[in-house]
mmCIF file of C-alpha atoms in Angstrom:
data_model
loop_
_atom_site.group_PDB
_atom_site.id
_atom_site.type_symbol
_atom_site.label_atom_id
_atom_site.label_comp_id
_atom_site.label_asym_id
_atom_site.label_seq_id
_atom_site.Cartn_x
_atom_site.Cartn_y
_atom_site.Cartn_z
ATOM 1 C CA ASP A 30 -18.683 -15.007 0.093
ATOM 2 C CA PHE A 31 -17.191 -11.982 -1.660
ATOM 3 C CA GLN A 32 -13.565 -13.138 -1.422
ATOM 4 C CA HIS A 33 -14.362 -16.523 -2.896
ATOM 5 C CA ILE A 34 -16.359 -15.054 -5.793
ATOM 6 C CA MET A 35 -13.518 -12.619 -6.526
ATOM 7 C CA ARG A 36 -11.014 -15.499 -6.499
ATOM 8 C CA GLN A 37 -13.124 -17.799 -8.690
ATOM 9 C CA ALA A 38 -13.573 -15.015 -11.263
ATOM 10 C CA HIS A 39 -9.802 -14.294 -11.088
ATOM 11 C CA LEU A 40 -10.602 -10.641 -10.389
ATOM 12 C CA ILE A 41 -8.459 -10.797 -7.288
ATOM 13 C CA ASP A 42 -5.448 -11.639 -9.460
ATOM 14 C CA TYR A 43 -5.284 -8.160 -10.963
ATOM 15 C CA TRP A 44 -7.698 -5.824 -9.177
ATOM 16 C CA GLU A 45 -5.495 -3.352 -7.389
ATOM 17 C CA PHE A 46 -5.319 0.380 -6.899
ATOM 18 C CA PHE A 47 -2.543 2.867 -6.323
ATOM 19 C CA VAL A 48 -2.471 5.834 -3.965
ATOM 20 C CA CYS A 49 -0.026 8.614 -3.273
ATOM 21 C CA ILE A 50 0.180 10.409 0.065
ATOM 22 C CA HIS A 51 2.511 13.383 0.526
ATOM 23 C CA THR A 52 4.073 14.438 3.800
ATOM 24 C CA ARG A 53 5.152 17.983 4.525
ATOM 25 C CA GLY A 54 8.704 18.326 5.732
ATOM 26 C CA HIS A 55 9.154 14.714 6.834
ATOM 27 C CA SER A 56 11.908 12.296 5.971
ATOM 28 C CA VAL A 57 11.688 8.763 4.645
ATOM 29 C CA ALA A 58 12.735 7.621 8.142
ATOM 30 C CA ASP A 59 9.677 9.425 9.596
ATOM 31 C CA LEU A 60 7.470 7.790 6.989
ATOM 32 C CA ARG A 61 8.940 4.347 7.729
ATOM 33 C CA LYS A 62 8.274 4.887 11.448
ATOM 34 C CA ALA A 63 4.660 5.787 10.645
ATOM 35 C CA LEU A 64 4.169 2.724 8.445
ATOM 36 C CA GLU A 65 5.817 0.443 11.009
ATOM 37 C CA ALA A 66 3.355 1.813 13.579
ATOM 38 C CA THR A 67 0.369 1.504 11.222
ATOM 39 C CA LEU A 68 0.718 -1.971 9.725
ATOM 40 C CA PRO A 69 0.709 -3.894 13.029
ATOM 41 C CA LEU A 70 -2.545 -2.132 13.983
ATOM 42 C CA HIS A 71 -4.330 -3.013 10.735
ATOM 43 C CA PRO A 72 -4.002 -6.702 9.855
ATOM 44 C CA MET A 73 -5.920 -6.346 6.573
ATOM 45 C CA LEU A 74 -2.990 -4.357 5.168
ATOM 46 C CA ARG A 75 -0.637 -7.292 5.732
ATOM 47 C CA SER A 76 -3.050 -10.077 4.794
ATOM 48 C CA PHE A 77 -2.629 -12.952 2.339
ATOM 49 C CA VAL A 78 -5.124 -14.812 0.140
ATOM 50 C CA VAL A 79 -5.105 -18.587 0.239
ATOM 51 C CA GLN A 80 -7.276 -20.772 -1.934
ATOM 52 C CA GLU A 81 -7.352 -24.108 -0.171
ATOM 53 C CA ASP A 82 -9.481 -25.728 -2.827
ATOM 54 C CA GLU A 83 -11.962 -24.549 -5.417
ATOM 55 C CA ASN A 84 -14.677 -24.222 -2.795
ATOM 56 C CA GLN A 85 -12.872 -22.145 -0.215
ATOM 57 C CA THR A 86 -10.883 -18.930 -0.360
ATOM 58 C CA LEU A 87 -9.311 -17.698 2.846
ATOM 59 C CA LEU A 88 -8.052 -14.276 3.793
ATOM 60 C CA VAL A 89 -5.206 -14.885 6.233
ATOM 61 C CA THR A 90 -3.576 -12.277 8.411
ATOM 62 C CA VAL A 91 -0.133 -12.797 9.843
ATOM 63 C CA ARG A 92 1.567 -11.369 12.876
ATOM 64 C CA PRO A 93 3.696 -8.361 12.114
ATOM 65 C CA SER A 94 7.334 -9.303 11.839
ATOM 66 C CA PRO A 95 10.401 -7.592 10.387
ATOM 67 C CA SER A 96 10.231 -9.796 7.276
ATOM 68 C CA ILE A 97 6.535 -9.006 6.635
ATOM 69 C CA LEU A 98 7.075 -5.297 7.243
ATOM 70 C CA ASP A 99 10.037 -5.348 4.847
ATOM 71 C CA ARG A 100 7.789 -6.872 2.178
ATOM 72 C CA CYS A 101 5.154 -4.178 2.773
ATOM 73 C CA ILE A 102 7.463 -1.150 3.163
ATOM 74 C CA VAL A 103 10.074 -0.438 0.486
ATOM 75 C CA ASP A 104 12.604 2.406 0.525
ATOM 76 C CA TYR A 105 12.510 3.400 -3.142
ATOM 77 C CA GLY A 106 15.112 6.123 -2.911
ATOM 78 C CA GLU A 107 14.903 9.644 -4.239
ATOM 79 C CA VAL A 108 13.248 11.390 -7.166
ATOM 80 C CA ALA A 109 13.601 14.955 -8.377
ATOM 81 C CA THR A 110 10.010 16.126 -8.902
ATOM 82 C CA LEU A 111 6.358 15.429 -8.218
ATOM 83 C CA ASN A 112 6.065 14.511 -11.904
ATOM 84 C CA ASP A 113 8.446 11.627 -11.153
ATOM 85 C CA VAL A 114 6.111 10.566 -8.331
ATOM 86 C CA HIS A 115 3.152 10.720 -10.706
ATOM 87 C CA ARG A 116 5.025 8.404 -13.078
ATOM 88 C CA LEU A 117 5.564 5.963 -10.185
ATOM 89 C CA VAL A 118 1.847 5.972 -9.408
ATOM 90 C CA VAL A 119 0.834 5.442 -13.028
ATOM 91 C CA ASN A 120 3.637 2.957 -13.762
ATOM 92 C CA PHE A 121 4.135 1.285 -10.393
ATOM 93 C CA PRO A 122 7.360 -0.764 -10.588
ATOM 94 C CA GLN A 123 6.525 -4.347 -11.516
ATOM 95 C CA GLU A 124 8.976 -5.843 -9.018
ATOM 96 C CA HIS A 125 7.024 -4.222 -6.153
ATOM 97 C CA ARG A 126 3.479 -4.831 -7.374
ATOM 98 C CA ILE A 127 1.203 -7.012 -5.328
ATOM 99 C CA ALA A 128 1.449 -10.691 -6.193
ATOM 100 C CA LEU A 129 -0.688 -13.437 -4.746
ATOM 101 C CA PRO A 130 -0.777 -14.801 -2.201
ATOM 102 C CA GLY A 131 0.379 -11.486 -0.707
ATOM 103 C CA PRO A 132 0.851 -9.461 1.357
ATOM 104 C CA LEU A 133 -1.885 -7.342 -0.176
ATOM 105 C CA PHE A 134 -0.208 -3.962 0.468
ATOM 106 C CA CYS A 135 3.115 -2.537 -0.684
ATOM 107 C CA GLY A 136 4.186 1.030 0.011
ATOM 108 C CA LEU A 137 7.126 2.680 -1.709
ATOM 109 C CA MET A 138 8.713 5.434 0.360
ATOM 110 C CA VAL A 139 10.215 8.086 -1.890
ATOM 111 C CA TYR A 140 12.051 11.286 -1.014
ATOM 112 C CA VAL A 141 11.106 14.112 -3.406
ATOM 113 C CA LYS A 142 13.783 16.786 -3.789
ATOM 114 C CA GLU A 143 11.338 19.334 -5.241
ATOM 115 C CA ILE A 144 9.198 19.415 -2.070
ATOM 116 C CA LYS A 145 11.958 18.329 0.341
ATOM 117 C CA SER A 146 9.712 15.691 1.823
ATOM 118 C CA ALA A 147 8.804 12.017 1.763
ATOM 119 C CA VAL A 148 5.918 10.576 -0.240
ATOM 120 C CA LEU A 149 4.177 7.213 0.066
ATOM 121 C CA VAL A 150 3.227 5.551 -3.218
ATOM 122 C CA ALA A 151 1.210 2.447 -2.360
ATOM 123 C CA ASP A 152 -0.208 -0.532 -4.225
ATOM 124 C CA CYS A 153 -3.240 -2.076 -2.508
ATOM 125 C CA GLU A 154 -5.044 -5.247 -3.490
ATOM 126 C CA CYS A 155 -8.831 -5.073 -3.661
ATOM 127 C CA LEU A 156 -9.582 -7.084 -0.510
ATOM 128 C CA PRO A 157 -8.064 -4.782 2.099
ATOM 129 C CA SER A 158 -9.024 -1.750 0.065
ATOM 130 C CA ASN A 159 -12.347 -0.952 1.582
ATOM 131 C CA PRO A 160 -13.122 2.774 1.486
ATOM 132 C CA SER A 161 -11.256 3.359 4.722
ATOM 133 C CA VAL A 162 -7.781 2.142 3.734
ATOM 134 C CA VAL A 163 -6.445 5.591 2.876
ATOM 135 C CA SER A 164 -8.239 7.191 5.809
ATOM 136 C CA VAL A 165 -6.704 4.548 8.112
ATOM 137 C CA LEU A 166 -3.228 5.441 6.875
ATOM 138 C CA ILE A 167 -3.826 9.176 7.188
ATOM 139 C CA CYS A 168 -5.455 8.882 10.613
ATOM 140 C CA VAL A 169 -2.767 6.714 12.144
ATOM 141 C CA PHE A 170 0.052 8.743 10.597
ATOM 142 C CA SER A 171 -1.371 12.036 11.783
ATOM 143 C CA GLN A 172 -2.396 10.908 15.278
ATOM 144 C CA SER A 173 0.446 8.722 16.415
ATOM 145 C CA ALA A 174 3.540 8.197 14.328
ATOM 146 C CA ILE A 175 3.933 11.685 12.864
ATOM 147 C CA PRO A 176 1.971 14.016 15.176
ATOM 148 C CA SER A 177 2.732 17.197 13.231
ATOM 149 C CA TRP A 178 1.962 15.699 9.838
ATOM 150 C CA THR A 179 -0.617 17.422 7.640
ATOM 151 C CA PRO A 180 -1.329 14.907 4.875
ATOM 152 C CA ARG A 181 -2.186 15.823 1.318
ATOM 153 C CA THR A 182 -3.433 13.334 -1.229
ATOM 154 C CA THR A 183 -3.032 13.789 -4.958
ATOM 155 C CA LYS A 184 -5.321 13.128 -7.858
ATOM 156 C CA SER A 185 -2.716 10.712 -9.180
ATOM 157 C CA SER A 186 -4.311 7.348 -8.637
ATOM 158 C CA LYS A 187 -5.584 4.705 -10.954
ATOM 159 C CA MET A 188 -7.607 1.539 -10.739
ATOM 160 C CA ILE A 189 -6.918 -1.475 -12.871
#
């Protein structure tokens, strides 16, 4: 299957993408609340890859727990401008990049002084990154965790 082929070709070891989602007028605490509400509902975002042997690659999801959520959600502090956020997207900090076996999602929560609002800069591994991963985040954030949130995505994303 697709996961096994990706693992055998070692594409899964480095195929990741980065997204940036801005909030308008929300704090890092609001963003954390939204992510803590989102991740338990979407097990693919907190999944792990396990290669039992050369013939079988497994995608394993784990129950949400404080330790898993802490690995997926990182308070990265404060930056001055959106240009600083762009630099985070383009040069995602190595210590927070996805590493196998997982989890296959890591979101940095950053407060941006220039816009007085929180921003999510996320690293997603290829397996949970079907076309709906960003729409899942936006939908859940806007409908449940942050009802008044009007999300805005940036053009600052890259695929490796």
